[in-house]
PDB file of C-alpha atoms in Angstrom:
ATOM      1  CA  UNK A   1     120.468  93.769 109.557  1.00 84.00           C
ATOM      2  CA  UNK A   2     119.265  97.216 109.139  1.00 91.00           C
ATOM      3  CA  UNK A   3     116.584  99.636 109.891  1.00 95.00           C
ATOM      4  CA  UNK A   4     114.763 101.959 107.513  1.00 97.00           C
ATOM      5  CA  UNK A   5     112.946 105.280 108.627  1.00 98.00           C
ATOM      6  CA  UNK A   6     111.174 107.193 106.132  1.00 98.00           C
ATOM      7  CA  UNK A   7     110.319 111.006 106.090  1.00 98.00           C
ATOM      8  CA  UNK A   8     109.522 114.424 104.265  1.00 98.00           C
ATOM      9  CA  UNK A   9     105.879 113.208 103.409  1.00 97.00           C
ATOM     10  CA  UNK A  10     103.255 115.510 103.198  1.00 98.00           C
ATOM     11  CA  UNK A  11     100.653 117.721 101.376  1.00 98.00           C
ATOM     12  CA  UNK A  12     101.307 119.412  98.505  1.00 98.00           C
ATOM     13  CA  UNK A  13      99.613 120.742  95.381  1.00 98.00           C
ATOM     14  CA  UNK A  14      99.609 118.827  92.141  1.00 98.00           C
ATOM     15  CA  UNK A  15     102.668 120.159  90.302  1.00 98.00           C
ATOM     16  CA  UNK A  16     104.183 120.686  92.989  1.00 98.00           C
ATOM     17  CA  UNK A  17     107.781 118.741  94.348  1.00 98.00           C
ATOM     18  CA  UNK A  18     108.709 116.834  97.660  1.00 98.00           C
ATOM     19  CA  UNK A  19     112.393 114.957  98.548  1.00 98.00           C
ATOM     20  CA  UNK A  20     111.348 112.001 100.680  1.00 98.00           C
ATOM     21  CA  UNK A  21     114.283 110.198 102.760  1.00 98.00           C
ATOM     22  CA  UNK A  22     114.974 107.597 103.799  1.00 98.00           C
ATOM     23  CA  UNK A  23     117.669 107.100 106.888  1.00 98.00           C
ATOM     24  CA  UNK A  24     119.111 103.445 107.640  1.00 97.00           C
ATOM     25  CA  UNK A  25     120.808 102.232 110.369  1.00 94.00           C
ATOM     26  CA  UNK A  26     123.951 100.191 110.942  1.00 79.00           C
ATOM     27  CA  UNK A  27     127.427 100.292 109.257  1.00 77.00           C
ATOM     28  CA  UNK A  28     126.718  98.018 105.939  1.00 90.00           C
ATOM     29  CA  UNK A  29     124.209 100.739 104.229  1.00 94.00           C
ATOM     30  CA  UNK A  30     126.510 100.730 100.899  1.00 94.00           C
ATOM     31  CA  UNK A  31     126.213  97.174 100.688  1.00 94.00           C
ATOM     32  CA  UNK A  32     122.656  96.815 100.421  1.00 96.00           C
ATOM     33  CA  UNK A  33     120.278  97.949  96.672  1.00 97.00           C
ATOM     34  CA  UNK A  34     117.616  99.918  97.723  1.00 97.00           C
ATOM     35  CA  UNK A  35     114.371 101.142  96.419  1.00 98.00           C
ATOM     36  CA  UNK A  36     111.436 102.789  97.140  1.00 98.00           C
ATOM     37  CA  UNK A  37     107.952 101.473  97.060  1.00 98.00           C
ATOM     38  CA  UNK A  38     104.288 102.515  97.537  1.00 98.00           C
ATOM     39  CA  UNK A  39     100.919 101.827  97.992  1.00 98.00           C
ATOM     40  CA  UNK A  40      97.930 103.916  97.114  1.00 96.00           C
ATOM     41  CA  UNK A  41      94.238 103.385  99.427  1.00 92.00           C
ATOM     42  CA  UNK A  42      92.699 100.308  97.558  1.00 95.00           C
ATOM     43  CA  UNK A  43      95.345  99.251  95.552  1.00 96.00           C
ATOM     44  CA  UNK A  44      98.538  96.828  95.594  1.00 97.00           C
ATOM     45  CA  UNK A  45     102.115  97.936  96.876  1.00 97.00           C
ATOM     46  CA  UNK A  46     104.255  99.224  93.543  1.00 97.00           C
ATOM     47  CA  UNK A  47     107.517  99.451  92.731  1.00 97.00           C
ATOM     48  CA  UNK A  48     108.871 103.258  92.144  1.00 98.00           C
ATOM     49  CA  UNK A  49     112.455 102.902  91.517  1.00 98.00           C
ATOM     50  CA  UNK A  50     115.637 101.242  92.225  1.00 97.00           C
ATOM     51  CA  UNK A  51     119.253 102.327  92.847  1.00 97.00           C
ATOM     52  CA  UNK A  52     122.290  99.976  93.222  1.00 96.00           C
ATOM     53  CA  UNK A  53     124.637  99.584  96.571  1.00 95.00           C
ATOM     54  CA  UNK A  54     127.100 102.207  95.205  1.00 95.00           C
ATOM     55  CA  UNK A  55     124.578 104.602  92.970  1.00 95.00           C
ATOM     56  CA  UNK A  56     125.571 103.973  89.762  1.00 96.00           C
ATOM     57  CA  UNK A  57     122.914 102.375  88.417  1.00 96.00           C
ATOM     58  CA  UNK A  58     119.201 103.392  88.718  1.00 97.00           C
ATOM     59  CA  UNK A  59     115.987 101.956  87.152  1.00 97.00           C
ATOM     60  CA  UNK A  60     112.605 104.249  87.029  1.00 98.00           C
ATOM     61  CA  UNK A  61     108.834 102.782  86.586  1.00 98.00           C
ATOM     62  CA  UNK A  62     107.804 104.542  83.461  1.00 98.00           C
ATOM     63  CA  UNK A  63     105.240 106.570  84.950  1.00 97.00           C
ATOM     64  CA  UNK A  64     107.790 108.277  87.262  1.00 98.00           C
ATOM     65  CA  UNK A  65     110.491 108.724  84.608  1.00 98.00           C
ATOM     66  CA  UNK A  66     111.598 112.628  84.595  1.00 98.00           C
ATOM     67  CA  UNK A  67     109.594 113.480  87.320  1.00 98.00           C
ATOM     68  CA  UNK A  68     111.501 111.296  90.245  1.00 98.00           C
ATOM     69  CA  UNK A  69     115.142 111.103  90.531  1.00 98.00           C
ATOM     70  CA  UNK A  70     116.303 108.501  93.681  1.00 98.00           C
ATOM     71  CA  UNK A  71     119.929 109.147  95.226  1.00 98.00           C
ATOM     72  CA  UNK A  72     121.739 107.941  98.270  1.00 98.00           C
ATOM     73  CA  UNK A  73     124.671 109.230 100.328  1.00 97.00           C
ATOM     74  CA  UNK A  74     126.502 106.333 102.009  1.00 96.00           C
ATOM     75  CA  UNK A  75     128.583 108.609 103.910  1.00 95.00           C
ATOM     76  CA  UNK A  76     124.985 109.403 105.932  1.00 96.00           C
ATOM     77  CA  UNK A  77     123.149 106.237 105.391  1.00 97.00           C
ATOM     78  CA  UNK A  78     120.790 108.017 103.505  1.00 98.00           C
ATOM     79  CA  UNK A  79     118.497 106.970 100.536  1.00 98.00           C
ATOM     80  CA  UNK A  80     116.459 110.192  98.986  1.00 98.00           C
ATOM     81  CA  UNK A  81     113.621 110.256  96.609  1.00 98.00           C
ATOM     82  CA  UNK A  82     113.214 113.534  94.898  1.00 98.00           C
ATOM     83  CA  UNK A  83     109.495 114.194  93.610  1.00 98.00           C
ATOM     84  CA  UNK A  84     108.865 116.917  91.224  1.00 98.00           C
ATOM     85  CA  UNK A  85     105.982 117.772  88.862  1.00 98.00           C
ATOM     86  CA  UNK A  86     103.668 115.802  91.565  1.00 98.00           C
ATOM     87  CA  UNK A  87     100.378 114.344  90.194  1.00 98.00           C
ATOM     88  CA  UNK A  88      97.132 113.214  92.660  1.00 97.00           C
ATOM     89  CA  UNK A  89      98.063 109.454  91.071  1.00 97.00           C
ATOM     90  CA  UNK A  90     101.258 109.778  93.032  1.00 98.00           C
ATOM     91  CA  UNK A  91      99.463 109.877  96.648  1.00 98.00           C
ATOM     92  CA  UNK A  92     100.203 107.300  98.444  1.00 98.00           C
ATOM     93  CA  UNK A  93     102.482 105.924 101.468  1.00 98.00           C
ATOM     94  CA  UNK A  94     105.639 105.402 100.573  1.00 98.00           C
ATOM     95  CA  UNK A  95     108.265 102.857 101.781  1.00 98.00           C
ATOM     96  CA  UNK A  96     111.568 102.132 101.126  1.00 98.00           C
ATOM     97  CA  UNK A  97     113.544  99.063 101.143  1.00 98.00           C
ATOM     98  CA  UNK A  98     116.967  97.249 101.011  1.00 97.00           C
ATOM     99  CA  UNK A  99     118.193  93.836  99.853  1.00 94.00           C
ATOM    100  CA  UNK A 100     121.496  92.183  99.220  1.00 89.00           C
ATOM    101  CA  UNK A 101     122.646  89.495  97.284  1.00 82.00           C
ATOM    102  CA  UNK A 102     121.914  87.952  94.016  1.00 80.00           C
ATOM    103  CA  UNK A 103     118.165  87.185  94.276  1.00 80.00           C
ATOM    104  CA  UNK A 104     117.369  90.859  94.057  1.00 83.00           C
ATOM    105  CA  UNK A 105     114.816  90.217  97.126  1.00 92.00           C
ATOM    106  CA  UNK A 106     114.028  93.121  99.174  1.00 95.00           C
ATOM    107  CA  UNK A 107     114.464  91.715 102.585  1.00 93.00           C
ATOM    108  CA  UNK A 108     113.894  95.699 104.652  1.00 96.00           C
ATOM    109  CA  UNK A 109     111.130  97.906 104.674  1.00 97.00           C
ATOM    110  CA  UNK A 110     110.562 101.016 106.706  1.00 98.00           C
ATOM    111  CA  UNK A 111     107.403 102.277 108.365  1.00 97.00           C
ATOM    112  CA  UNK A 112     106.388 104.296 105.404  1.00 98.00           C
ATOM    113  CA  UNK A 113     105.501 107.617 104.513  1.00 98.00           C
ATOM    114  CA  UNK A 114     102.627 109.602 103.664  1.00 98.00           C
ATOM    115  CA  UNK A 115     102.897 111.537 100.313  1.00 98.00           C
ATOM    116  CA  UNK A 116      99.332 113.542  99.827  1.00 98.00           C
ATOM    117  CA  UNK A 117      99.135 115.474  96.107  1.00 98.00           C
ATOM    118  CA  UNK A 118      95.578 117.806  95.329  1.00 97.00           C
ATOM    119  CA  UNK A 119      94.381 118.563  92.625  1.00 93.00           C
TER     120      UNK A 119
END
């Protein structure tokens, strides 16, 4: 089992960058895929992106692509989103999430975090 906790939300002005991050708990972090998620006011939770238990592989929704880059550090349990070029269509809470195992199921989610972007 593991625990997700999400922060580095915040305000900021369209164009402008945040690095969101995600810190999990428990000694099998590098043998979970994780991803990030979010959910705008009114609208259904989306998937953001995807990296793989080791970080070699990474998969981007297309209206993130160039703008977000998603990392981890399994020396410090760590999963990081890093937001540049910000648009107001990217506000929204933010979660991440972890899964093992074949079905690709996302079976963790943190508390989320709030990512505010003005226009």
């Amino acid at each position: 089992q593991v625990q997700l906790v999400e922060s580095g939300g915040g305000l900021v002005q369209a164009g402008g960058s945040l690095r969101l991050s995600c810190a999990a708990s428990g000694r099998t972090f590098s043998t979970y895929f994780m991803a990030w998620f979010r959910q705008a006011p009114g609208k259904e939770r989306e998937f953001v992106a995807r990296i793989n238990s080791i970080g070699s592989v990474k998969y981007y929704i297309d209206s993130v692509k160039g703008r977000f880059t998603i990392s981890r550090d399994n020396a410090k349990n760590t999963l990081y989103l890093q937001m540049n070029s910000l648009k107001p269509e990217d506000t929204a809470v933010y979660y991440c999430a972890a899964g093992q195992g074949a079905s690709g199921k996302y079976n963790y989610w943190g508390q989320g975090t709030q990512v505010t972007v003005s226009s």
